[in-house]
Amino acid sequence: MLFTPENIYRQYLLCRRNKRNATSALAFEYRQEENLQTLREELKSRTYIPSRSVCFFTERPKLREIFAAEFRDRVVHHVLVDYLERIWEPLFIHDSYACRREKGVHRGVQRLQQFIRQATANGSRPAWYLQLDIRSYFVGIDHDILFRIINDRLPADADDVRWLARTLIFHPCAADPIIQGDAGLIDKLPPHKSLFFAPAGKGLPIGNLTCQFFANVYLNRLGQFV
């Protein structure tokens, strides 16, 4: 089951693997057993509500806003994504490399080099490529469409998964975040690239595991079409 003690603890261990020294992770670990039990009870009773996100800005390679979830929310993200990956990973096209296990930038580069060698006959003939980008992709993701895509693949008895997906997708993380760093950078970010100016019902925050996974799900149909 989704909210068993064993599953939540397993996802907690995965979550803290690269966050062991983070302040929120250390605070959670200080009362680990109590915190995990409380989190499980909230999930089982469906009283769980995501905490306020921490918003900060990075300027490299370009200016963008990041919304970092509290550690306890990251554990919940792992719980949901672990379940959904079993459904969606077999459906994704092979050449989708962002934020997937056994994929990533280096694998993508190797695959691109392979295609270049094939298309050019090892550099003996010209070839062409088409580079496309979706303008303000994360800010433009529609919550209703995303939830419908995910819900269509869920088993009829997956009510806990359905509730948790809805809770995370529709959570307005930009409504009341904790701002860290130079808040003045908000004014330097184009409105169409900021969740603070996104239309109601649209936009996912960059910086969360769920959002990276949801982005792949949302674009899967386009990948299949191409």
Short mmCIF file of N, CA and C in Angstrom, two decimals, residues 75-146:
data_model
loop_
_atom_site.label_atom_id
_atom_site.label_comp_id
_atom_site.label_asym_id
_atom_site.label_seq_id
_atom_site.Cartn_x
_atom_site.Cartn_y
_atom_site.Cartn_z
N VAL A 75 9.65 14.05 1.09
CA VAL A 75 9.38 12.64 1.35
C VAL A 75 8.08 12.23 0.65
N VAL A 76 7.07 13.08 0.77
CA VAL A 76 5.78 12.81 0.11
C VAL A 76 5.95 12.77 -1.40
N HIS A 77 6.76 13.65 -1.94
CA HIS A 77 7.02 13.65 -3.39
C HIS A 77 7.59 12.30 -3.82
N HIS A 78 8.52 11.78 -3.03
CA HIS A 78 9.13 10.49 -3.36
C HIS A 78 8.08 9.38 -3.32
N VAL A 79 7.18 9.43 -2.36
CA VAL A 79 6.12 8.42 -2.25
C VAL A 79 5.28 8.40 -3.52
N LEU A 80 4.88 9.57 -3.99
CA LEU A 80 4.02 9.64 -5.17
C LEU A 80 4.77 9.25 -6.45
N VAL A 81 5.95 9.82 -6.64
CA VAL A 81 6.69 9.57 -7.87
C VAL A 81 7.09 8.10 -7.98
N ASP A 82 7.46 7.48 -6.86
CA ASP A 82 7.82 6.06 -6.88
C ASP A 82 6.67 5.22 -7.42
N TYR A 83 5.46 5.55 -7.05
CA TYR A 83 4.30 4.81 -7.55
C TYR A 83 4.06 5.12 -9.04
N LEU A 84 4.05 6.39 -9.38
CA LEU A 84 3.70 6.77 -10.75
C LEU A 84 4.75 6.34 -11.76
N GLU A 85 6.01 6.27 -11.34
CA GLU A 85 7.07 5.85 -12.27
C GLU A 85 6.82 4.45 -12.81
N ARG A 86 6.27 3.58 -11.99
CA ARG A 86 6.01 2.21 -12.44
C ARG A 86 5.00 2.19 -13.58
N ILE A 87 4.12 3.17 -13.60
CA ILE A 87 3.13 3.27 -14.68
C ILE A 87 3.72 3.94 -15.91
N TRP A 88 4.46 5.03 -15.67
CA TRP A 88 4.84 5.90 -16.78
C TRP A 88 6.18 5.57 -17.43
N GLU A 89 7.12 5.04 -16.70
CA GLU A 89 8.43 4.76 -17.30
C GLU A 89 8.33 3.86 -18.54
N PRO A 90 7.51 2.80 -18.51
CA PRO A 90 7.41 1.98 -19.73
C PRO A 90 6.75 2.71 -20.90
N LEU A 91 6.08 3.82 -20.62
CA LEU A 91 5.35 4.54 -21.67
C LEU A 91 6.21 5.61 -22.34
N PHE A 92 7.20 6.13 -21.64
CA PHE A 92 8.03 7.20 -22.19
C PHE A 92 8.84 6.68 -23.38
N ILE A 93 9.10 7.56 -24.34
CA ILE A 93 9.96 7.17 -25.45
C ILE A 93 11.38 6.95 -24.94
N HIS A 94 12.15 6.15 -25.66
CA HIS A 94 13.51 5.82 -25.21
C HIS A 94 14.36 7.08 -25.10
N ASP A 95 14.22 7.98 -26.08
CA ASP A 95 15.10 9.15 -26.13
C ASP A 95 14.50 10.35 -25.41
N SER A 96 14.07 10.12 -24.19
CA SER A 96 13.68 11.18 -23.26
C SER A 96 14.62 11.06 -22.07
N TYR A 97 15.44 12.09 -21.83
CA TYR A 97 16.57 11.91 -20.91
C TYR A 97 16.52 12.76 -19.64
N ALA A 98 15.56 13.68 -19.55
CA ALA A 98 15.57 14.60 -18.41
C ALA A 98 15.00 13.93 -17.16
N CYS A 99 15.79 13.93 -16.09
CA CYS A 99 15.32 13.52 -14.76
C CYS A 99 14.72 12.11 -14.76
N ARG A 100 15.41 11.18 -15.41
CA ARG A 100 14.97 9.79 -15.42
C ARG A 100 16.12 8.89 -14.99
N ARG A 101 15.79 7.78 -14.34
CA ARG A 101 16.81 6.84 -13.91
C ARG A 101 17.51 6.24 -15.12
N GLU A 102 18.82 6.07 -14.99
CA GLU A 102 19.65 5.52 -16.06
C GLU A 102 19.64 6.38 -17.32
N LYS A 103 19.27 7.65 -17.18
CA LYS A 103 19.28 8.56 -18.33
C LYS A 103 20.20 9.73 -18.01
N GLY A 104 19.72 10.96 -18.16
CA GLY A 104 20.51 12.12 -17.81
C GLY A 104 21.28 12.71 -18.98
N VAL A 105 22.00 13.81 -18.68
CA VAL A 105 22.68 14.59 -19.72
C VAL A 105 23.73 13.76 -20.46
N HIS A 106 24.57 13.03 -19.75
CA HIS A 106 25.66 12.30 -20.40
C HIS A 106 25.13 11.22 -21.34
N ARG A 107 24.09 10.51 -20.91
CA ARG A 107 23.49 9.50 -21.78
C ARG A 107 22.88 10.17 -23.02
N GLY A 108 22.28 11.33 -22.82
CA GLY A 108 21.70 12.05 -23.94
C GLY A 108 22.75 12.49 -24.95
N VAL A 109 23.87 12.96 -24.45
CA VAL A 109 24.96 13.38 -25.33
C VAL A 109 25.50 12.19 -26.12
N GLN A 110 25.67 11.07 -25.46
CA GLN A 110 26.16 9.87 -26.15
C GLN A 110 25.20 9.43 -27.26
N ARG A 111 23.91 9.51 -26.96
CA ARG A 111 22.90 9.13 -27.96
C ARG A 111 22.90 10.11 -29.12
N LEU A 112 23.07 11.39 -28.84
CA LEU A 112 23.14 12.40 -29.89
C LEU A 112 24.34 12.16 -30.79
N GLN A 113 25.48 11.85 -30.20
CA GLN A 113 26.67 11.56 -30.98
C GLN A 113 26.46 10.36 -31.89
N GLN A 114 25.75 9.38 -31.38
CA GLN A 114 25.44 8.19 -32.19
C GLN A 114 24.60 8.57 -33.40
N PHE A 115 23.57 9.41 -33.18
CA PHE A 115 22.71 9.84 -34.28
C PHE A 115 23.49 10.69 -35.29
N ILE A 116 24.40 11.52 -34.81
CA ILE A 116 25.20 12.36 -35.70
C ILE A 116 26.06 11.48 -36.61
N ARG A 117 26.68 10.46 -36.03
CA ARG A 117 27.50 9.56 -36.84
C ARG A 117 26.66 8.83 -37.89
N GLN A 118 25.46 8.43 -37.49
CA GLN A 118 24.59 7.73 -38.44
C GLN A 118 24.13 8.66 -39.55
N ALA A 119 23.70 9.86 -39.20
CA ALA A 119 23.14 10.79 -40.18
C ALA A 119 24.19 11.32 -41.15
N THR A 120 25.43 11.43 -40.67
CA THR A 120 26.49 12.00 -41.52
C THR A 120 27.39 10.92 -42.11
N ALA A 121 27.05 9.64 -41.86
CA ALA A 121 27.91 8.54 -42.31
C ALA A 121 29.34 8.79 -41.84
N ASN A 122 29.44 8.99 -40.51
CA ASN A 122 30.73 9.25 -39.87
C ASN A 122 31.42 10.50 -40.42
N GLY A 123 30.63 11.53 -40.67
CA GLY A 123 31.19 12.82 -41.08
C GLY A 123 31.45 12.96 -42.56
N SER A 124 30.94 12.05 -43.38
CA SER A 124 31.23 12.08 -44.82
C SER A 124 30.15 12.76 -45.64
N ARG A 125 29.05 13.17 -45.00
CA ARG A 125 27.98 13.84 -45.74
C ARG A 125 27.27 14.81 -44.79
N PRO A 126 26.64 15.84 -45.36
CA PRO A 126 25.98 16.83 -44.50
C PRO A 126 24.70 16.27 -43.89
N ALA A 127 24.31 16.84 -42.78
CA ALA A 127 23.05 16.47 -42.13
C ALA A 127 22.45 17.71 -41.50
N TRP A 128 21.20 17.63 -41.10
CA TRP A 128 20.51 18.78 -40.53
C TRP A 128 19.87 18.37 -39.20
N TYR A 129 19.65 19.37 -38.36
CA TYR A 129 18.96 19.11 -37.10
C TYR A 129 17.98 20.25 -36.84
N LEU A 130 17.00 19.97 -36.04
CA LEU A 130 15.99 20.96 -35.68
C LEU A 130 15.96 21.07 -34.16
N GLN A 131 16.24 22.25 -33.65
CA GLN A 131 16.21 22.49 -32.21
C GLN A 131 14.97 23.31 -31.87
N LEU A 132 14.14 22.77 -30.98
CA LEU A 132 12.91 23.43 -30.59
C LEU A 132 12.88 23.65 -29.09
N ASP A 133 12.14 24.63 -28.67
CA ASP A 133 11.98 24.90 -27.24
C ASP A 133 10.55 25.36 -27.01
N ILE A 134 10.01 25.01 -25.85
CA ILE A 134 8.67 25.45 -25.49
C ILE A 134 8.79 26.66 -24.58
N ARG A 135 8.21 27.74 -25.00
CA ARG A 135 8.33 29.00 -24.28
C ARG A 135 7.70 28.90 -22.89
N SER A 136 8.50 29.22 -21.87
CA SER A 136 8.01 29.26 -20.49
C SER A 136 7.24 27.98 -20.14
N TYR A 137 7.87 26.85 -20.36
CA TYR A 137 7.17 25.58 -20.25
C TYR A 137 6.56 25.33 -18.88
N PHE A 138 7.38 25.40 -17.83
CA PHE A 138 6.88 25.08 -16.50
C PHE A 138 5.77 26.04 -16.06
N VAL A 139 5.92 27.29 -16.39
CA VAL A 139 4.92 28.29 -16.00
C VAL A 139 3.60 28.06 -16.72
N GLY A 140 3.64 27.45 -17.89
CA GLY A 140 2.44 27.29 -18.70
C GLY A 140 1.71 25.97 -18.53
N ILE A 141 2.24 25.05 -17.71
CA ILE A 141 1.59 23.75 -17.55
C ILE A 141 0.22 23.92 -16.89
N ASP A 142 -0.79 23.36 -17.51
CA ASP A 142 -2.16 23.49 -17.02
C ASP A 142 -2.45 22.38 -16.01
N HIS A 143 -2.88 22.76 -14.81
CA HIS A 143 -3.11 21.79 -13.74
C HIS A 143 -4.21 20.79 -14.09
N ASP A 144 -5.29 21.26 -14.66
CA ASP A 144 -6.41 20.37 -15.00
C ASP A 144 -5.99 19.33 -16.04
N ILE A 145 -5.28 19.78 -17.05
CA ILE A 145 -4.82 18.85 -18.09
C ILE A 145 -3.85 17.84 -17.52
N LEU A 146 -2.90 18.31 -16.72
CA LEU A 146 -1.92 17.42 -16.12
C LEU A 146 -2.60 16.36 -15.25
#
